[in-house]
mmCIF file of C-alpha atoms in Angstrom:
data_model
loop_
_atom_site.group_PDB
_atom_site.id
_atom_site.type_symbol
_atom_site.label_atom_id
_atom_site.label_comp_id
_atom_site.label_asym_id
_atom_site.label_seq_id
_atom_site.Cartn_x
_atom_site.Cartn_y
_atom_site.Cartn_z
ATOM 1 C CA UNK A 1 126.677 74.838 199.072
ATOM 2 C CA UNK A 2 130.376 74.993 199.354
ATOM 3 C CA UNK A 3 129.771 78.280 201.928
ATOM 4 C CA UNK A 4 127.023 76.394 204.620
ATOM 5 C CA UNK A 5 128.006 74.969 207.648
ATOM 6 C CA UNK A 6 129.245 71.336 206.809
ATOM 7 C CA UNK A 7 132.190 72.781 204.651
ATOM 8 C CA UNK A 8 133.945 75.324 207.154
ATOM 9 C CA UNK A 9 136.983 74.634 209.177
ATOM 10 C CA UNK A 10 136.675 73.614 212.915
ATOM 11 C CA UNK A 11 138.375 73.561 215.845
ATOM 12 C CA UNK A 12 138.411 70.718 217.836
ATOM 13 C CA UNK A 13 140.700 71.147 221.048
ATOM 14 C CA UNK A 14 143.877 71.222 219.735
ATOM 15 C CA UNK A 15 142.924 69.721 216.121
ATOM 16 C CA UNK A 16 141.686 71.872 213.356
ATOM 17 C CA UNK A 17 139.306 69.800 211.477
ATOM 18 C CA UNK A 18 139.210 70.999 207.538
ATOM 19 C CA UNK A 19 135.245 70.636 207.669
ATOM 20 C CA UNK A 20 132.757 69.597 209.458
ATOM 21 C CA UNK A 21 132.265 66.401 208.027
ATOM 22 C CA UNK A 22 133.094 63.173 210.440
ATOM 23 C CA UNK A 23 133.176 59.716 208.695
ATOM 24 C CA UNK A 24 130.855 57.611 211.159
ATOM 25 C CA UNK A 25 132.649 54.248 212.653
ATOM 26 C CA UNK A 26 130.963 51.471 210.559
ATOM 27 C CA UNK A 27 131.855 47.846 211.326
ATOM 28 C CA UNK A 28 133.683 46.598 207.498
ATOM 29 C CA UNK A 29 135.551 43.179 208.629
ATOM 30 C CA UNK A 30 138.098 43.491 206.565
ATOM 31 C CA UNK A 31 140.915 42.420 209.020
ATOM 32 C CA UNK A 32 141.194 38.458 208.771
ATOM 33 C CA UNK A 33 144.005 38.231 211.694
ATOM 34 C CA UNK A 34 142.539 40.919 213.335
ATOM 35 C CA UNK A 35 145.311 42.953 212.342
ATOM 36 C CA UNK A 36 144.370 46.527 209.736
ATOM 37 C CA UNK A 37 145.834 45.937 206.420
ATOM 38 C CA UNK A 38 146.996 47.662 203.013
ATOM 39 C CA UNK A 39 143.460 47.545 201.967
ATOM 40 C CA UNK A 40 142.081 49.307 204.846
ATOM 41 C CA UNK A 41 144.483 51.654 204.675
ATOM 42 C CA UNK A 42 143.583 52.388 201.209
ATOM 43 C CA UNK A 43 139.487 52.796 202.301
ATOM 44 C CA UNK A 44 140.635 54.982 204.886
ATOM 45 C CA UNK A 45 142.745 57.289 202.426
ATOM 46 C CA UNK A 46 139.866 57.651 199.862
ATOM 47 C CA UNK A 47 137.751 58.894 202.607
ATOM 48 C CA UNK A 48 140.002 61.389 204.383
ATOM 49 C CA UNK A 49 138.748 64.231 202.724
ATOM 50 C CA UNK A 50 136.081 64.533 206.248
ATOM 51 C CA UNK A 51 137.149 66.792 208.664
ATOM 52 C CA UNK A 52 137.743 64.070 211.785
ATOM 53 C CA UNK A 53 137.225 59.983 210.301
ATOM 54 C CA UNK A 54 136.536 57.781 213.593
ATOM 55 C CA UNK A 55 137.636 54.108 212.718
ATOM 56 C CA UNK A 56 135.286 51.305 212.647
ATOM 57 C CA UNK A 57 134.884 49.347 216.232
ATOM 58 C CA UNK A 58 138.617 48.713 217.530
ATOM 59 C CA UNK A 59 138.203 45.788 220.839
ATOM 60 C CA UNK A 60 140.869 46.329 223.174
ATOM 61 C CA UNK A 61 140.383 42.510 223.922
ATOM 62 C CA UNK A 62 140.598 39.500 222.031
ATOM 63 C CA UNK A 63 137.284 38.861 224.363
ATOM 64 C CA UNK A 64 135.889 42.181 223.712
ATOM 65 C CA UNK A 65 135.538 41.071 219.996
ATOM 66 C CA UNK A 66 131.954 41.817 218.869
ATOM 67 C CA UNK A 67 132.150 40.053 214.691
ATOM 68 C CA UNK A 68 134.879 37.658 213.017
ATOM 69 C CA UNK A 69 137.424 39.811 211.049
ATOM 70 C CA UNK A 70 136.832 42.921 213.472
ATOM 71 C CA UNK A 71 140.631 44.850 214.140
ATOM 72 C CA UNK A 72 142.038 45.295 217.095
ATOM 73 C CA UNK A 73 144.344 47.889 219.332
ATOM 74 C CA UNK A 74 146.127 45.747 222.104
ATOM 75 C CA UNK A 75 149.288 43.871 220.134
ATOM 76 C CA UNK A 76 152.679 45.373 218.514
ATOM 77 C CA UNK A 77 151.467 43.524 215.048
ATOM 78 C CA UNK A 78 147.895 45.655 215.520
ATOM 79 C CA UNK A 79 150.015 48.898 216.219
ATOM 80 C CA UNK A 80 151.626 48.642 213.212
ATOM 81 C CA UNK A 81 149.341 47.805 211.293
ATOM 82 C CA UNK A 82 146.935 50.831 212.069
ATOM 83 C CA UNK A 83 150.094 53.249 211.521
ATOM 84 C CA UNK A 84 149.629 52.248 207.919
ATOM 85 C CA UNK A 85 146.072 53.819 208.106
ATOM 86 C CA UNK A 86 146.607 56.961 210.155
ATOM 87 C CA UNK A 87 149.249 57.930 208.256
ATOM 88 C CA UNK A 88 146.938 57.023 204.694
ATOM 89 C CA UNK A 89 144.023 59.247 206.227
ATOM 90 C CA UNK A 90 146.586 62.285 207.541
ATOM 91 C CA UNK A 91 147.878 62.884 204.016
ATOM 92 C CA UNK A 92 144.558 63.370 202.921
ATOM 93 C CA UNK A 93 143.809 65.801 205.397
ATOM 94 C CA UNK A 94 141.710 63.967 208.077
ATOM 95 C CA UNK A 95 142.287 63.762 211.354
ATOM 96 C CA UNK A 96 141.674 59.995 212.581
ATOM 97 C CA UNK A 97 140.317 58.961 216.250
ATOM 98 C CA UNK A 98 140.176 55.197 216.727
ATOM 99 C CA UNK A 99 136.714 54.178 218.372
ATOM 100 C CA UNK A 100 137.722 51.639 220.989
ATOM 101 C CA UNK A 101 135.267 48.656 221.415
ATOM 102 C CA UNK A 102 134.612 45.649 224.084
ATOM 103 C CA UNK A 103 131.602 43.827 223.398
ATOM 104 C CA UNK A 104 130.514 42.401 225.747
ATOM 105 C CA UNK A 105 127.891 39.913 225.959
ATOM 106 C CA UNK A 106 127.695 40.501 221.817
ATOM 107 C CA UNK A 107 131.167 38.430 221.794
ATOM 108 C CA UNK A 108 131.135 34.733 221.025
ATOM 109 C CA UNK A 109 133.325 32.007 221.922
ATOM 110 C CA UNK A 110 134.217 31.110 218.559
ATOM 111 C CA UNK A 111 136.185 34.519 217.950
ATOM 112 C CA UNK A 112 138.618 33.871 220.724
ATOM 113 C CA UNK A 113 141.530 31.324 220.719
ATOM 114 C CA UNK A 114 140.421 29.839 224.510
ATOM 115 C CA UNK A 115 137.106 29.603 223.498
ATOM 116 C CA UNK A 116 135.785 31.915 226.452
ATOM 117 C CA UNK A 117 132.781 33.078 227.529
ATOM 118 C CA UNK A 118 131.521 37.011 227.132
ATOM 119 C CA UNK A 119 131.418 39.035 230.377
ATOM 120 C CA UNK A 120 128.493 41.410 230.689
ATOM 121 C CA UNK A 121 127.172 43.402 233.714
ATOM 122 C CA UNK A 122 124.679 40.506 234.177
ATOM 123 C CA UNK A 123 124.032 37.298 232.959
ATOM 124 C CA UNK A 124 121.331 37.861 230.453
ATOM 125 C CA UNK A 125 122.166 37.062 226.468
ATOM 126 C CA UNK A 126 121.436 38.894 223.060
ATOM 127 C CA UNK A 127 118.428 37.483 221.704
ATOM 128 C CA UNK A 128 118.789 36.293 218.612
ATOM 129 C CA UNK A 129 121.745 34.552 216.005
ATOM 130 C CA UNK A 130 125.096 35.810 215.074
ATOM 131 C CA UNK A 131 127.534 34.693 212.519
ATOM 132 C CA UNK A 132 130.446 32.413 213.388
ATOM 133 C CA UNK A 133 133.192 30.297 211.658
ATOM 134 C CA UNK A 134 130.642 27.528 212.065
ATOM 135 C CA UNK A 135 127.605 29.440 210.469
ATOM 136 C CA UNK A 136 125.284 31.029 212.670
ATOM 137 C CA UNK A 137 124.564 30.111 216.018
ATOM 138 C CA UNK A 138 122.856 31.198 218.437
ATOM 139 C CA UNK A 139 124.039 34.423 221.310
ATOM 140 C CA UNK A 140 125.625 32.985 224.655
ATOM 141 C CA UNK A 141 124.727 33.701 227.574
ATOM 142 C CA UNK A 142 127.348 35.610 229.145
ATOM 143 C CA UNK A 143 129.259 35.359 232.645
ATOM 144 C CA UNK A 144 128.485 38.578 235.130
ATOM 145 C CA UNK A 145 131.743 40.139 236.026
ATOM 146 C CA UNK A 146 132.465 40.678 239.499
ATOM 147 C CA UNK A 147 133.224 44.107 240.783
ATOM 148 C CA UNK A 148 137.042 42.752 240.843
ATOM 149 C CA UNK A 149 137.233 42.520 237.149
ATOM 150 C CA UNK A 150 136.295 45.820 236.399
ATOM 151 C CA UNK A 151 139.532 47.377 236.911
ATOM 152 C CA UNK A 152 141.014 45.357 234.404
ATOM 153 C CA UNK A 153 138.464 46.379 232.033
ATOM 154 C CA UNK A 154 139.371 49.853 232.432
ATOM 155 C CA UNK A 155 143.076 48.900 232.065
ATOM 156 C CA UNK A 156 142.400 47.223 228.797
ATOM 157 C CA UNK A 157 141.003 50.570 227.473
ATOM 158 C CA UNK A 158 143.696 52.657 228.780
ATOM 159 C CA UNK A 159 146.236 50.310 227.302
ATOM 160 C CA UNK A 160 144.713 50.599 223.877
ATOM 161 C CA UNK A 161 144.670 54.354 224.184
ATOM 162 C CA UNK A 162 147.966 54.603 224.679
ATOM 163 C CA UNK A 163 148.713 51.678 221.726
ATOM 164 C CA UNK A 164 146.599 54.655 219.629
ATOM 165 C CA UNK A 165 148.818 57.275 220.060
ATOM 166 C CA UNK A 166 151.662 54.811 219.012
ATOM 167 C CA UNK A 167 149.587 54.080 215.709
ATOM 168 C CA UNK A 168 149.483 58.040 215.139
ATOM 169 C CA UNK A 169 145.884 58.505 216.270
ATOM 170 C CA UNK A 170 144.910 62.316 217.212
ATOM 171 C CA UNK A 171 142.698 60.616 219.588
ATOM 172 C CA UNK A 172 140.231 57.626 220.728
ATOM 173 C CA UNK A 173 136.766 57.387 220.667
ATOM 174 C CA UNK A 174 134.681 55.421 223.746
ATOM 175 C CA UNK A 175 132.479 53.421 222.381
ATOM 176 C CA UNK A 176 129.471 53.135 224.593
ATOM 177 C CA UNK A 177 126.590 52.751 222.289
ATOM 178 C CA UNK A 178 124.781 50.297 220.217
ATOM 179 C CA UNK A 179 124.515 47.622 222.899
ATOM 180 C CA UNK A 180 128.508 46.645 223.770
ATOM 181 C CA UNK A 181 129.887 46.545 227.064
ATOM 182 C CA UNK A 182 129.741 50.417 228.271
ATOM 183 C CA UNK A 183 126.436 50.191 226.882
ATOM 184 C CA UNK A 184 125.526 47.487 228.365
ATOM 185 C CA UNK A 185 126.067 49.077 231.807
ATOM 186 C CA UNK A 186 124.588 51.942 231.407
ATOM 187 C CA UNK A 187 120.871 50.344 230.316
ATOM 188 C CA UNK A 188 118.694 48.652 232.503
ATOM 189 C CA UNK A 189 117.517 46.250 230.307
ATOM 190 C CA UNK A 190 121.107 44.758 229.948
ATOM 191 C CA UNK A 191 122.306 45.733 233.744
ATOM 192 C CA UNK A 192 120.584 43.672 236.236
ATOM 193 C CA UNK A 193 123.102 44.156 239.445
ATOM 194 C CA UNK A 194 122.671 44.956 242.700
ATOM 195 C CA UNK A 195 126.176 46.193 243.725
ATOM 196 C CA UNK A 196 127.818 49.794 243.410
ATOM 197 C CA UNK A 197 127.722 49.495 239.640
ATOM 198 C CA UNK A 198 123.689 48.495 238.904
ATOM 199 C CA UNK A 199 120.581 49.921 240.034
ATOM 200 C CA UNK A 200 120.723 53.959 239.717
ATOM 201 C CA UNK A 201 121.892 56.394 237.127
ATOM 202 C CA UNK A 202 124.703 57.104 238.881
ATOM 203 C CA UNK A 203 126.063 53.466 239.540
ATOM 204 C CA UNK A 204 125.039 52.278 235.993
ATOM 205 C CA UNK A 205 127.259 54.969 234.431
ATOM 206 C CA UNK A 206 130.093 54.446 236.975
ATOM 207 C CA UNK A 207 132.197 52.133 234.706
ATOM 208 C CA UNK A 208 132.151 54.713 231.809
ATOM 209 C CA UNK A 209 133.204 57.236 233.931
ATOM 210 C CA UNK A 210 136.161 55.302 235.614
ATOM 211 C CA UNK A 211 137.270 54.273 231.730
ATOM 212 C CA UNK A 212 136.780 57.731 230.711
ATOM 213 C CA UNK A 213 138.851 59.389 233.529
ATOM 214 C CA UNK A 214 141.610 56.763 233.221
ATOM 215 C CA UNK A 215 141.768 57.080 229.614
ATOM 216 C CA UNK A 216 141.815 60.914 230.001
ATOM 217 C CA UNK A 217 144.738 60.699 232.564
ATOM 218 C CA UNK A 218 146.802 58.421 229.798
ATOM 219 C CA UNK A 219 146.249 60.532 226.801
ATOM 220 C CA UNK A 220 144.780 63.436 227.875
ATOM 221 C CA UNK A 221 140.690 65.011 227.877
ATOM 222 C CA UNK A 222 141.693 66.818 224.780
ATOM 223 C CA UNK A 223 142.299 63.396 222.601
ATOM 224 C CA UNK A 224 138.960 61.361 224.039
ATOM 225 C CA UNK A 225 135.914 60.877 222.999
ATOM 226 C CA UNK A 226 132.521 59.133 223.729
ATOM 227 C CA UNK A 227 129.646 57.791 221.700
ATOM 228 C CA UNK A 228 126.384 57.024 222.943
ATOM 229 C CA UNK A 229 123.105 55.559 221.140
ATOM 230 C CA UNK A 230 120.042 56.910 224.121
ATOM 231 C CA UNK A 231 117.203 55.592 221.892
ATOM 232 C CA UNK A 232 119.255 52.538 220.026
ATOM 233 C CA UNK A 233 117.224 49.139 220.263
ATOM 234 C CA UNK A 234 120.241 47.019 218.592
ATOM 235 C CA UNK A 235 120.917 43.823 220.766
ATOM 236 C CA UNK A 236 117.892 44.374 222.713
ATOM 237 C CA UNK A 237 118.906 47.382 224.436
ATOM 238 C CA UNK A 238 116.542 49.602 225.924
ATOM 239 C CA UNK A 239 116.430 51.738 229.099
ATOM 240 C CA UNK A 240 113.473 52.647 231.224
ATOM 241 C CA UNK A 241 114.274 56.295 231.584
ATOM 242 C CA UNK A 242 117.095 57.708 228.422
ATOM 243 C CA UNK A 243 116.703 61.160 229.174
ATOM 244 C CA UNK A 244 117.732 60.883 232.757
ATOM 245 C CA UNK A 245 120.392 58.405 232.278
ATOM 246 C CA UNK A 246 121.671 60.020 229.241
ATOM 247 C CA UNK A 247 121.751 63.953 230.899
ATOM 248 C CA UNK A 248 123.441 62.811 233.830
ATOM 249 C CA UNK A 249 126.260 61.429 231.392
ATOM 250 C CA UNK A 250 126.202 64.262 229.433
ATOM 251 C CA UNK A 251 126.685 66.470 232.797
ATOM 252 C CA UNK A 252 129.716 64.592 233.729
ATOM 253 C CA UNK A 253 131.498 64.249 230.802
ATOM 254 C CA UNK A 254 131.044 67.739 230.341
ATOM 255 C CA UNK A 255 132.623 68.410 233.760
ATOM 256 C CA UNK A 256 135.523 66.403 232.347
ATOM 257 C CA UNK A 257 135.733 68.481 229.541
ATOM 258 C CA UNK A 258 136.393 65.487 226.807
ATOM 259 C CA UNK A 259 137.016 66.291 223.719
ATOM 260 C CA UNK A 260 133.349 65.356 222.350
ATOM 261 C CA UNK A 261 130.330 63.601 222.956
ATOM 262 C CA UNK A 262 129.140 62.189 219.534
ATOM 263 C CA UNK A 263 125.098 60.818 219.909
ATOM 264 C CA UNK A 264 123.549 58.144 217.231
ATOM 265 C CA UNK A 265 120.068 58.752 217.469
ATOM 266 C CA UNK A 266 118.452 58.193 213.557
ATOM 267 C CA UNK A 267 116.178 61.180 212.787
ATOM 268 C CA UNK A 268 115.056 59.546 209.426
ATOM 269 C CA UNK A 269 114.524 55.852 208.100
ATOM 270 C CA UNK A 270 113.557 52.508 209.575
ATOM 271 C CA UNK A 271 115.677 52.529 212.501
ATOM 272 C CA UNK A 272 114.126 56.419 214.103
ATOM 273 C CA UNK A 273 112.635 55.814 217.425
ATOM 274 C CA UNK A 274 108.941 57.611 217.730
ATOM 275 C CA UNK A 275 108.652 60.279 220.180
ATOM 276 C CA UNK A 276 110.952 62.907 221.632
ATOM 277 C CA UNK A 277 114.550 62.819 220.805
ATOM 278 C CA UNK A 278 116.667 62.816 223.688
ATOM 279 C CA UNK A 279 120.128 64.811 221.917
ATOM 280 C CA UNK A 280 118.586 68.441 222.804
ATOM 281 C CA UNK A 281 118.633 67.302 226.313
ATOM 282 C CA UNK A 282 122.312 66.375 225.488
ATOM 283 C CA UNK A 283 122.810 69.349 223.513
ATOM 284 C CA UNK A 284 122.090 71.049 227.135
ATOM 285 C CA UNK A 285 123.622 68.985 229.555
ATOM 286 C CA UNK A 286 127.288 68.827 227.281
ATOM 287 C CA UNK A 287 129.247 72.081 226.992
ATOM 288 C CA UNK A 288 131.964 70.800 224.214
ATOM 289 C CA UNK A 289 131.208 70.066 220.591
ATOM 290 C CA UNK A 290 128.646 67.590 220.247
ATOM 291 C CA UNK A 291 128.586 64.894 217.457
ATOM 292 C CA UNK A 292 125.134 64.801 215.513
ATOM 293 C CA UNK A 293 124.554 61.228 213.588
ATOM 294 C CA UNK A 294 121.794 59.551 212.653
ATOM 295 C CA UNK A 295 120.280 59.450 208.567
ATOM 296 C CA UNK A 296 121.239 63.250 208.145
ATOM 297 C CA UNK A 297 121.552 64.680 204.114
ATOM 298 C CA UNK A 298 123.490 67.547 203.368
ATOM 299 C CA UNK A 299 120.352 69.771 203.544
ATOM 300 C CA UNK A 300 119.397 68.633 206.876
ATOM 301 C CA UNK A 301 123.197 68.296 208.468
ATOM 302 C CA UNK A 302 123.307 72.009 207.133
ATOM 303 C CA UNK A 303 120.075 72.942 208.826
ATOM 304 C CA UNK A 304 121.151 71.372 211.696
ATOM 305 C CA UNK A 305 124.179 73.337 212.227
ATOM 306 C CA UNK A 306 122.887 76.568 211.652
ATOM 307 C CA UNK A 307 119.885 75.895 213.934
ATOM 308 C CA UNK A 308 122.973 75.375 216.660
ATOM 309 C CA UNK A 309 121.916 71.381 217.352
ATOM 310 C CA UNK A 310 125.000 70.531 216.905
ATOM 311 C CA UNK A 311 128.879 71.081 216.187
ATOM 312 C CA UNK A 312 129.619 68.428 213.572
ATOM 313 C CA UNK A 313 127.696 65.539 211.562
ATOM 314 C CA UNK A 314 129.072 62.359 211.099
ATOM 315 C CA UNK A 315 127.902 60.154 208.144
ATOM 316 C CA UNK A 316 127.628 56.612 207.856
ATOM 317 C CA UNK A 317 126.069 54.364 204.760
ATOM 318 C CA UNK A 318 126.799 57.580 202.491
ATOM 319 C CA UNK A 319 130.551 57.845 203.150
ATOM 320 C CA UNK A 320 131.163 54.304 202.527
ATOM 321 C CA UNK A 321 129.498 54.291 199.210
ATOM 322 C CA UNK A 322 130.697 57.775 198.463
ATOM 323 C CA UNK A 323 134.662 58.334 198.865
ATOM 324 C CA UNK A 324 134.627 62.068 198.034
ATOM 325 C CA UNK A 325 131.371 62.513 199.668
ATOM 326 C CA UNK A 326 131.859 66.159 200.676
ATOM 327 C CA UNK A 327 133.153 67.203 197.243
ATOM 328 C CA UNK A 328 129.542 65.483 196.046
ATOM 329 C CA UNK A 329 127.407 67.293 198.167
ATOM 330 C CA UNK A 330 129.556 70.720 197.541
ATOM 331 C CA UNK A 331 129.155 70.131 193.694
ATOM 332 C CA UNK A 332 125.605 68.511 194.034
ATOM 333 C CA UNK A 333 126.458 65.553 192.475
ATOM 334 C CA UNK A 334 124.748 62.597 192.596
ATOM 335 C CA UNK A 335 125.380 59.858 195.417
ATOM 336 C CA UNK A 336 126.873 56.068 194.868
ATOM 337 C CA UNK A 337 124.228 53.483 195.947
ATOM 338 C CA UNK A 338 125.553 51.104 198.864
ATOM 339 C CA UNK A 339 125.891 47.421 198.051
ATOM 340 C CA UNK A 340 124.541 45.733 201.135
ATOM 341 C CA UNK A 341 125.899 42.430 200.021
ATOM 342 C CA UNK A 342 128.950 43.833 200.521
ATOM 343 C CA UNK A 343 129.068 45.786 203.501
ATOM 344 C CA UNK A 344 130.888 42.750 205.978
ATOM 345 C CA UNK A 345 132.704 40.214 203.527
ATOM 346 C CA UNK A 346 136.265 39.858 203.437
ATOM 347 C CA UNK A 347 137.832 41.710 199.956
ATOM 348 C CA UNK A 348 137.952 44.715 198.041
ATOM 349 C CA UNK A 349 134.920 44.682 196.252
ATOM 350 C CA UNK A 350 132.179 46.928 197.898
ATOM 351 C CA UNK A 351 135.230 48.522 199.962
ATOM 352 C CA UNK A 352 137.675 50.280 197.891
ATOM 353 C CA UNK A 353 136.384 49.763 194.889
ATOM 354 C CA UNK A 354 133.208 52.833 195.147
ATOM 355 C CA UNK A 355 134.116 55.540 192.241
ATOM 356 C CA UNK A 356 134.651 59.005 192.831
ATOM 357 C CA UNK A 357 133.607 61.735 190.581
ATOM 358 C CA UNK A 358 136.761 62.143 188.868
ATOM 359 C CA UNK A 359 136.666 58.471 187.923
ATOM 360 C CA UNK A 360 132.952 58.339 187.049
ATOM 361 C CA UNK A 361 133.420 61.321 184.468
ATOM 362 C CA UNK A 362 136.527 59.822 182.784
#
């Protein structure tokens, strides 16, 4: 296996990525002051044998917080803190983009020191509980930003871009999926305004576009990313036409020439959407090296690749249970089982603690 697709060298702008594995950004909440630690530093070395690793959501905001013990990339302490990991995943061989996060209306209160309330493009809440110092309570409802406020928004995100390259990031990675604030504009179940940045395709994606062309300008198209989720129902998202919101993005950020444009869209297990899969309309509308995630194997990442659907494959669950996961798949080995219990509490165990093969056989 150590010959098909997933296991050659690629070239990513000006990065050569040793495979074509990418570690997908998983939420772990291992960061108690909001600042990375030893210990993530550590997960983040046992896993850099993927090609490219893309951090776990980064907010570029105390307010853009989206869980308690989430890291973030706006304060000296948080720089140097996430130097510690870039330069634990580079001498493993991995290139490391950061995935920079605001959440939105998914923030609460709680997780800021002033107690303010989440911004969203309109005033409509998550349905549903989240978890809090206090137990779980119930999803705000947040305050609509004006059209004033968005250019600090899009400062916040260029500031944190430029914090990355402090840290030693190769790049940064836009996160405008799973139902956080990018997201959020972009859907029209979440985006309710009448102004220049609600209503059509082309005003919903506006903010993306202005954070993704100031963040460019800062760092440079080469080092930035963007992740989407078209299908993704987390936090009630939902749009009323994906395909033509989602190809019009994929059109401009190809015109942009980013670096990549990495799509969640689950093509196995309880969270695949029935019906067509938008990504091949992606796959069309974006010129540069697409991002395929979403329940792949080894088999079907492989098949994947060679049937030209995508560039690379990120993995998710099976990378955090499975350290050396592309030496496992190379060697056939079998996989770790994820501890669920585990997956957001505060320590080592279900974090760095996972064997690898080496360990397992002595």
């Amino acid at each position: 296996m150590s010959r098909a697709p997933l296991f050659q060298p690629y070239t990513l702008g000006p990065l050569t990525l040793q495979n074509r594995f990418v570690m997908a950004p998983m939420t772990r909440t291992r960061a108690p002051e909001r600042i990375p630690t030893p210990l993530m530093a550590e997960y983040y070395r046992q896993r850099a044998s993927a090609g490219l690793i893309v951090t776990e959501a980064t907010q570029v905001t105390e307010v853009g917080a989206g869980g308690m013990r989430t890291p973030g990339l706006h304060t000296p302490a948080q720089v140097a803190g996430w130097r510690g990991v870039t330069q634990a995943a580079h001498a493993g061989g991995a290139k490391v983009f950061v995935q920079l996060w605001h959440a939105g209306r998914a923030h609460h209160p709680s997780w800021n020191a002033r107690n303010e309330q989440p911004v969203a493009p309109s005033a409509i809440a998550v349905q549903g509980p989240t978890y809090t110092p206090t137990g779980v309570q119930p999803h705000v409802t947040p305050r609509a930003l004006e059209v004033s406020e968005l250019p600090g928004i899009v400062a916040q995100f260029v500031h944190s871009a430029r914090l990355a390259l402090e840290a030693g990031f190769d790049g940064v990675e836009l996160h405008a999926a799973n139902g956080y604030l990018l997201d959020q504009f972009l859907r029209d179940s979440a985006n309710r305004r009448t102004d220049a940045y609600g209503g059509s395709v082309e005003n919903r994606a506006r903010l993306l576009l202005e954070v993704t062309d100031a963040v460019a300008a800062a760092i440079g198209r080469e080092r930035v990313g963007v992740r989407v989720s078209p299908t993704g129902t987390y936090q009630d998202m939902k749009d009323s036409d994906p395909v033509a919101l989602f190809t019009y993005v994929a059109r401009e950020l190809s015109k942009r020439q980013v670096a990549y444009l990495h799509v969640s869209e689950p093509v196995a297990g309880p969270a695949a959407v029935p019906g067509p899969r938008v990504t091949p309309a992606l796959r069309e509308a974006f010129r540069g090296t697409l991002i395929l995630s979403g329940g792949y194997t080894g088999e079907s990442a492989n098949a994947a690749l060679e049937r030209g659907e995508g560039d690379l494959v990120a993995f998710g669950v099976p990378f955090l249970a499975n350290p050396d996961l592309p030496e496992r798949l190379a060697s056939g080995a079998a996989l770790n089982a994820p501890d669920f219990q585990t997956f957001y509490t505060p320590d080592a165990k279900g974090y760095t603690d996972y064997p690898a093969l080496g360990a397992q056989a002595a």
